[in-house]
mmCIF file of C-alpha atoms in Angstrom:
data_model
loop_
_atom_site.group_PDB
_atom_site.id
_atom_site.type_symbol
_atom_site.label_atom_id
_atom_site.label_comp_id
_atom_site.label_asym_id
_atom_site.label_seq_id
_atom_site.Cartn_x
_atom_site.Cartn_y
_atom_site.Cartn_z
ATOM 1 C CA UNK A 1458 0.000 0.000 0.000
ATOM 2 C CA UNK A 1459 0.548 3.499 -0.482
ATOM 3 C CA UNK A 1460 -0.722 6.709 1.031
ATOM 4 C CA UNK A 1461 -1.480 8.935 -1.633
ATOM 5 C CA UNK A 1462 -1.228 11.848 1.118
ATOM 6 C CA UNK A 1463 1.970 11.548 3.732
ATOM 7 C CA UNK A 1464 4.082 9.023 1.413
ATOM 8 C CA UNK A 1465 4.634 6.133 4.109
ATOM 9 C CA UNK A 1466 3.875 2.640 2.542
ATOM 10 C CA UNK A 1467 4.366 -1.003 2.903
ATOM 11 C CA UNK A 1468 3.333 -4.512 2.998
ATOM 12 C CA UNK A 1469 -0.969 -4.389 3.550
ATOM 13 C CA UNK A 1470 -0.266 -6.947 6.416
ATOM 14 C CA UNK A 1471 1.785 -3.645 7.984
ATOM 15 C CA UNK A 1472 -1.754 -1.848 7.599
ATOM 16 C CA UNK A 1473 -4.160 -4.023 8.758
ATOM 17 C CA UNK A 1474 -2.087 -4.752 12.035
ATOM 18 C CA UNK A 1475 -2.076 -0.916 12.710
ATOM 19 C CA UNK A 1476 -5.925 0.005 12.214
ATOM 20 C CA UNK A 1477 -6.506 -3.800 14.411
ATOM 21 C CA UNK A 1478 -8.136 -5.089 10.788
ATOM 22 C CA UNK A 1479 -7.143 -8.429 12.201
ATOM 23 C CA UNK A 1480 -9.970 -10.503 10.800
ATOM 24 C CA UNK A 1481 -9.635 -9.710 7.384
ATOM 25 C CA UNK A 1482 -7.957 -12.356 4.995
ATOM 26 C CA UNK A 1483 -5.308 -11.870 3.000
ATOM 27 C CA UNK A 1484 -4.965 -13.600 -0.254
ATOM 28 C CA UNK A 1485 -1.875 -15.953 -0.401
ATOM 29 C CA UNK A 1486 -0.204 -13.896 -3.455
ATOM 30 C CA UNK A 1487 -0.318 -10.793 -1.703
ATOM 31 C CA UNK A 1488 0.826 -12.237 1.626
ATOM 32 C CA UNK A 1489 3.883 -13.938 -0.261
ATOM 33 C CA UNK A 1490 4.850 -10.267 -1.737
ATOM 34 C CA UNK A 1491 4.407 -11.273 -5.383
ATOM 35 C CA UNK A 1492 3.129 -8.141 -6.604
ATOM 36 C CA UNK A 1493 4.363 -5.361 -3.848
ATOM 37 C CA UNK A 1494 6.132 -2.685 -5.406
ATOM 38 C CA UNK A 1495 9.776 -1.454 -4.623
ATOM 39 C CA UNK A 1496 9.529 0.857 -1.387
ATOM 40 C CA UNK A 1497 11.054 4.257 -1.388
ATOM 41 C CA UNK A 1498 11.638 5.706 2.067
ATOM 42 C CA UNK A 1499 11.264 9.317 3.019
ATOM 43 C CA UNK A 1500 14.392 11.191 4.080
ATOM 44 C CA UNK A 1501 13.504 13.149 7.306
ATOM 45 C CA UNK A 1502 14.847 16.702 7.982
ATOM 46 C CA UNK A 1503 14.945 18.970 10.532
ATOM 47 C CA UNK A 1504 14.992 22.503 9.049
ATOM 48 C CA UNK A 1505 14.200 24.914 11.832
ATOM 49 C CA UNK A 1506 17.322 26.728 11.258
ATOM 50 C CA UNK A 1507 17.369 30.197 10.216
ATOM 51 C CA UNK A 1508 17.742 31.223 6.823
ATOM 52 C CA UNK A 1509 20.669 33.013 5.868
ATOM 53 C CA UNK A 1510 20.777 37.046 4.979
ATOM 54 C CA UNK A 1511 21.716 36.163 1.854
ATOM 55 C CA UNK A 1512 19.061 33.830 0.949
ATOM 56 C CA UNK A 1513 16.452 36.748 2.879
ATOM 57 C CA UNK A 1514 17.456 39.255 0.874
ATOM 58 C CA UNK A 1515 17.489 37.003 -2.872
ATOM 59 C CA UNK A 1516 14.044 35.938 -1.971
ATOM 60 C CA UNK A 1517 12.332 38.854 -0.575
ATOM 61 C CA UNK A 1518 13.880 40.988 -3.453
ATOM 62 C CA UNK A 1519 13.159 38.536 -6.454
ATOM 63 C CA UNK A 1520 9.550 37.674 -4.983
ATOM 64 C CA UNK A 1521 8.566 41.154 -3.695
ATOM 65 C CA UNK A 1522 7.629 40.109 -0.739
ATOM 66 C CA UNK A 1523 8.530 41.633 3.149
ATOM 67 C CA UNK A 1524 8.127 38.104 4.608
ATOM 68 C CA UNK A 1525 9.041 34.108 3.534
ATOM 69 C CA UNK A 1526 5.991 31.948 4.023
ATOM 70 C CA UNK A 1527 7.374 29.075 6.245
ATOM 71 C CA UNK A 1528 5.168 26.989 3.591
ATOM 72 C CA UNK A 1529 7.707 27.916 0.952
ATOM 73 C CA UNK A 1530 10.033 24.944 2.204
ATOM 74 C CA UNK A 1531 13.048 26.590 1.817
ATOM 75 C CA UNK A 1532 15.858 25.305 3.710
ATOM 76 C CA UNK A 1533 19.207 26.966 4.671
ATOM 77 C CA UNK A 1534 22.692 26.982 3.399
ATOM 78 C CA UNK A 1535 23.932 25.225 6.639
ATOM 79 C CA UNK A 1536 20.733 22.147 6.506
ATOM 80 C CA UNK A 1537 21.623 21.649 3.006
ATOM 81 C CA UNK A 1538 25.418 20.750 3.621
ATOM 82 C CA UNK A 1539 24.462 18.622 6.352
ATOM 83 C CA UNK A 1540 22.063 16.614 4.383
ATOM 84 C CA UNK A 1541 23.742 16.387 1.583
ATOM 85 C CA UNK A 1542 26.791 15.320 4.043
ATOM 86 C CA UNK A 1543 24.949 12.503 5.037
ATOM 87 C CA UNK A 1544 23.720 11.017 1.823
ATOM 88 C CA UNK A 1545 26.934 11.105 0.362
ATOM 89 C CA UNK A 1546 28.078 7.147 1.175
ATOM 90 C CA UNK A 1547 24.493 6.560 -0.543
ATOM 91 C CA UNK A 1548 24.314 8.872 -3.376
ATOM 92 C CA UNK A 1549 28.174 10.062 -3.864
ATOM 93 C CA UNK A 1550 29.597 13.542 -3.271
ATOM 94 C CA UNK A 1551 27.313 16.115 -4.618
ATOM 95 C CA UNK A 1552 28.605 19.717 -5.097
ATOM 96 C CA UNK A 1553 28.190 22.612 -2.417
ATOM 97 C CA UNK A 1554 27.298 25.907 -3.657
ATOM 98 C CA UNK A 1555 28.399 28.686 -0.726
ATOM 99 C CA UNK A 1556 25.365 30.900 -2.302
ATOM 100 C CA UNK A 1557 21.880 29.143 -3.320
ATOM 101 C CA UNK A 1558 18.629 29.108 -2.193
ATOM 102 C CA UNK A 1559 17.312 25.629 -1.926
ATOM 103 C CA UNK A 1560 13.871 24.092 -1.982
ATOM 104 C CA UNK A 1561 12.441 20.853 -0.270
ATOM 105 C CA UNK A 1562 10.289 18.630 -2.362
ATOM 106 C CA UNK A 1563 7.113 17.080 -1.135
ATOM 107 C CA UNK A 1564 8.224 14.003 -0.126
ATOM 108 C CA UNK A 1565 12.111 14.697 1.282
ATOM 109 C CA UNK A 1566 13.628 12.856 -1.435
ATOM 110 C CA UNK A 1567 14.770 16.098 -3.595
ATOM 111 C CA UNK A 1568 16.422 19.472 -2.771
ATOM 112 C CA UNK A 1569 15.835 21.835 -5.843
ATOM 113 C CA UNK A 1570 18.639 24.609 -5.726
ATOM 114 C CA UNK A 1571 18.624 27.887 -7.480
ATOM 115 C CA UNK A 1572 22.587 28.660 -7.671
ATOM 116 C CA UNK A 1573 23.607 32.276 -7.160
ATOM 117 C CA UNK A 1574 27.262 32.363 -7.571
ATOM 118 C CA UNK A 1575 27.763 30.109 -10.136
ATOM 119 C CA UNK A 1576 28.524 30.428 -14.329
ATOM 120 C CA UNK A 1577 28.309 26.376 -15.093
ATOM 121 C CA UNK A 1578 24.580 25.641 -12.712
ATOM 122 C CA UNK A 1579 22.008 28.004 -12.829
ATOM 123 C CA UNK A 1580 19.904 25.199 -11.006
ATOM 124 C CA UNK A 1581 20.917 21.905 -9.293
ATOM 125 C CA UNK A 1582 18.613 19.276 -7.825
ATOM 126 C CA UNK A 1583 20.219 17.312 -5.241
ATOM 127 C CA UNK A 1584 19.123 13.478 -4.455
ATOM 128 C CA UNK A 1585 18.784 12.445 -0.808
ATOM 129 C CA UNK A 1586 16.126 9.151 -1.488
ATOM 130 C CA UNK A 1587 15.222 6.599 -4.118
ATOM 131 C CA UNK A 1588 11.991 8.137 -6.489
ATOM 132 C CA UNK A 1589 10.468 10.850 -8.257
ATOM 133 C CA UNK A 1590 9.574 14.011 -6.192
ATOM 134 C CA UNK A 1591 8.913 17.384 -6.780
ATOM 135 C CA UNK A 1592 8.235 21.037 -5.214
ATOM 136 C CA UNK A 1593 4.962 21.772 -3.138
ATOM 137 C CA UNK A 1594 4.140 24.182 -1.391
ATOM 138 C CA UNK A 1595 2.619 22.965 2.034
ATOM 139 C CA UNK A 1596 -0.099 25.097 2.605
ATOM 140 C CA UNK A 1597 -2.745 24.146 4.372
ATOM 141 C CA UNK A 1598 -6.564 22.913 2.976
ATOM 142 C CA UNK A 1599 -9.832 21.557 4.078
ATOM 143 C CA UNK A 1600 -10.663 18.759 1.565
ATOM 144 C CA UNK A 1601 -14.351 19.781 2.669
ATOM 145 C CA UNK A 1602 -13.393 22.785 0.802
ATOM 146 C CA UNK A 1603 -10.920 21.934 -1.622
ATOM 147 C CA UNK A 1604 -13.156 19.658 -3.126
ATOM 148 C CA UNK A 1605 -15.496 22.057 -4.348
ATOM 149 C CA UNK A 1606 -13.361 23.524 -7.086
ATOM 150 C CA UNK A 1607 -10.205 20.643 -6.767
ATOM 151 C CA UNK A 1608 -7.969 23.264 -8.543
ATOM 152 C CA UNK A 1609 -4.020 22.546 -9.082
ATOM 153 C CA UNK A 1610 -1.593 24.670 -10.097
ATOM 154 C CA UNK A 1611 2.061 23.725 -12.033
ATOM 155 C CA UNK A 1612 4.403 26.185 -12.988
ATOM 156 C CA UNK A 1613 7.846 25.219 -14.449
ATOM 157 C CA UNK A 1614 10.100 26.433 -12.298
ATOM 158 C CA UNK A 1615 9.975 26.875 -7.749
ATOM 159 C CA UNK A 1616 10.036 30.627 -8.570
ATOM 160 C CA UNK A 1617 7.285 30.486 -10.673
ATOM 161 C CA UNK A 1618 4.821 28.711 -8.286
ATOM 162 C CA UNK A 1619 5.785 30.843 -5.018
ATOM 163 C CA UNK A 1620 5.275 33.976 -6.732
ATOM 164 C CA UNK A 1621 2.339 33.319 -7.817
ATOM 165 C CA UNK A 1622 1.146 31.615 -4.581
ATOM 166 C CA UNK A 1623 2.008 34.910 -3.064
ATOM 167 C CA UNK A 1624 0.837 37.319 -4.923
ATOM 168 C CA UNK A 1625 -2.166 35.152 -7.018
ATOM 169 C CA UNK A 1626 -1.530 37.334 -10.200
ATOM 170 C CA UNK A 1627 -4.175 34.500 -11.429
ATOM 171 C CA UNK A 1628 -7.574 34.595 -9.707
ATOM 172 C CA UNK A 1629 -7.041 30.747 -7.913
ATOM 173 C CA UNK A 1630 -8.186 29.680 -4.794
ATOM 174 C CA UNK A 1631 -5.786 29.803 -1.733
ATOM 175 C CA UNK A 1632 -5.849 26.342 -0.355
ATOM 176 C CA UNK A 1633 -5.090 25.288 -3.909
ATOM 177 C CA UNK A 1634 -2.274 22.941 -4.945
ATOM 178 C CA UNK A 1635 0.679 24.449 -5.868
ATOM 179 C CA UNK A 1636 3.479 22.341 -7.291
ATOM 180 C CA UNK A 1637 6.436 22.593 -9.889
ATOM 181 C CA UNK A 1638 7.720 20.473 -12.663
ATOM 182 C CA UNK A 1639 11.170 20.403 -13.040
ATOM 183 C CA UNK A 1640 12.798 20.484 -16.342
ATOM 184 C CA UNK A 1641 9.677 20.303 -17.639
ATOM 185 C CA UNK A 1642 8.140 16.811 -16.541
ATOM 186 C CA UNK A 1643 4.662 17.661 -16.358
ATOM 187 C CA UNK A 1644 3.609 14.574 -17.261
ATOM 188 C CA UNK A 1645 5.015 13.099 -14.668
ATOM 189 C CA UNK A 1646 4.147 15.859 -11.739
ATOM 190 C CA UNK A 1647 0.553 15.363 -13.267
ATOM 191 C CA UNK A 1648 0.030 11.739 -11.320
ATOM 192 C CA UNK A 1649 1.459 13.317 -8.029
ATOM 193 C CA UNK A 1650 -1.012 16.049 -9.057
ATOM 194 C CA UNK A 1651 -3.682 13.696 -8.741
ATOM 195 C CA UNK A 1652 -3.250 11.886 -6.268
ATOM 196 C CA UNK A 1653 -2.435 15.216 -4.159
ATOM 197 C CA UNK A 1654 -5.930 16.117 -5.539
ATOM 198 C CA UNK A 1655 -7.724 12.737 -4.416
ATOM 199 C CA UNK A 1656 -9.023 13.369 -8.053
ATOM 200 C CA UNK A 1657 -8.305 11.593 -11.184
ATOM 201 C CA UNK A 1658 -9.474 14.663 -13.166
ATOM 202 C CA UNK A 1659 -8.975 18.048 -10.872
ATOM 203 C CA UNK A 1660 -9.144 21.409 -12.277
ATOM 204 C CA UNK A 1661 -5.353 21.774 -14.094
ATOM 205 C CA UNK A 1662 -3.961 25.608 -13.571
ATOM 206 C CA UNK A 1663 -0.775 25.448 -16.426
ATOM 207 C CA UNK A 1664 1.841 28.285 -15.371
ATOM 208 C CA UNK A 1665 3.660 28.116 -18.857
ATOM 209 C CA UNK A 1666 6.999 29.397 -20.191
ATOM 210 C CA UNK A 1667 6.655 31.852 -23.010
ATOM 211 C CA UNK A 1668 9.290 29.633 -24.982
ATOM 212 C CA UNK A 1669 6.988 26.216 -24.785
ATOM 213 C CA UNK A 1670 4.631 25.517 -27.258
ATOM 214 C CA UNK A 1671 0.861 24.972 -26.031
ATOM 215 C CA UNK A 1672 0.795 22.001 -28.078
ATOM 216 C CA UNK A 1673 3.190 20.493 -25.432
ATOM 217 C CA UNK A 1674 0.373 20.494 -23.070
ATOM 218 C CA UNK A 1675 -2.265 19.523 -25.439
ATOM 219 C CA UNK A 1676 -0.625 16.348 -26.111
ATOM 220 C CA UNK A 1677 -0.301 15.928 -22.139
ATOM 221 C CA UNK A 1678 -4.067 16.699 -21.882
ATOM 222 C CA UNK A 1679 -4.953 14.148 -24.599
ATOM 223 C CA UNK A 1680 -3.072 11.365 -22.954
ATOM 224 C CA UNK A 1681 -4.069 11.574 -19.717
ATOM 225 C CA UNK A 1682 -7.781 12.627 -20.801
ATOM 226 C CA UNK A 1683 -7.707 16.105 -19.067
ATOM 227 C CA UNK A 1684 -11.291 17.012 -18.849
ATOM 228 C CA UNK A 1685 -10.232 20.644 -17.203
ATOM 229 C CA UNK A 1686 -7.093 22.665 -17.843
ATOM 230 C CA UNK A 1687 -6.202 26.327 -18.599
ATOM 231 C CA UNK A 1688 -2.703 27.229 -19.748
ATOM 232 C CA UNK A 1689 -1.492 31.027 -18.964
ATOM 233 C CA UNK A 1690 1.542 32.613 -20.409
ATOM 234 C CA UNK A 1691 3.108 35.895 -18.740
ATOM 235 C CA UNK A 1692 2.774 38.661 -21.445
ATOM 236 C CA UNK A 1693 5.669 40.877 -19.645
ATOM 237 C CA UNK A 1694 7.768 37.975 -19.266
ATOM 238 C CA UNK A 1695 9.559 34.672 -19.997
ATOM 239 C CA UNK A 1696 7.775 33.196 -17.030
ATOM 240 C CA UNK A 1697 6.118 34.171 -13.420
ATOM 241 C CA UNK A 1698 9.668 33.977 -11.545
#
């Protein structure tokens, strides 16, 4: 099993014996493991460290904003060395920028940096787990609520999203979901999307770079049948960030 909502999984049998479901019968090839995916664990952080001036000043500035939303997920200089200090007999030695400001993904497995003091990365996306993941912003929502306009919103870029979750240059709902796609993997940040959404067909908010075709994301809506999405393009811009 999988929780489409905090991540954990397991074995069903791991489940049942935690809710007390102890009278329900499982079927030998499911109690042998014949057909249980690959688990990916969940990296746990503690990031209640204060951000760095530096990292203040970039965001507030580039944002517009006198105050950093702790939903944001941004992490400081000093977390991210020690993280990335103690994945490296997993994952290898990954570089340390001295200036970036870096964003946790959803599920811990990810740290998406924007690189401020370096010519050869503009962005680097450090691995600390197994599996996909990707930026959202963890605001808060009553499903009660949510569900009566189920609206998600993807922009390219961590930038992107957060300014527009700040500011809502877009009329969109404020407990909406607000997630990026990386490199442009929307197809892929579509099924976190929806399961994010408890919906297989929410209402899809498309933050789009000037420089991507809208056919991109028409052949994205026609293969996942998206009954509901509305692609926006910044007229003064290349993007929203």
């Amino acid at each position: 099993f999988r929780c489409v909502r905090c991540g954990q999984g397991g074995h069903i049998k791991a489940l049942l014996s935690h809710i007390h479901a102890n009278d329900v019968i499982i079927p030998e090839y499911i109690n042998d493991g014949k057909f249980t995916k690959k688990k990916y664990k969940t990296y746990k952080i503690t990031y209640n460290e204060p951000l760095e001036d530096y990292i203040q000043e970039y965001v507030k500035s580039r944002l517009q904003t006198d105050i950093i939303p702790e939903e944001l997920n941004i992490i400081s200089t000093n977390v991210l060395k020690k993280v990335v200090s103690n994945v490296a007999e997993e994952f290898g030695q990954q570089p340390i920028f001295n200036e970036c400001v870096s964003f946790l993904s959803y599920r811990n497995r990810k740290i998406i940096s924007r690189v401020l003091n370096n010519d050869k990365f503009r962005y680097y996306i450090y691995t600390l787990s197994e599996g996909s993941d990707y930026y959202v912003i963890k605001n808060t929502r009553k499903y009660t609520e949510y569900k009566k306009h189920n609206t998600v919103v993807i922009a390219e870029g961590t930038f992107d999203i957060a300014n527009q979750y700040i500011h809502n240059f877009i009329d969109i709902p404020k407990d909406s979901i607000y997630m990026c796609a990386s490199n442009q993997a929307f197809t892929y940040a579509y099924k976190l999307a929806r399961s994010l959404a408890l919906s297989y067909n929410p209402n899809l908010i498309i933050l789009a770079d000037q420089d991507i075709e809208s056919e991109t994301y028409n052949k994205m809506c026609k293969k996942y049948n998206i009954k509901h999405m509305k692609i926006y393009k910044n007229r003064l811009g290349k993007d929203f960030g």
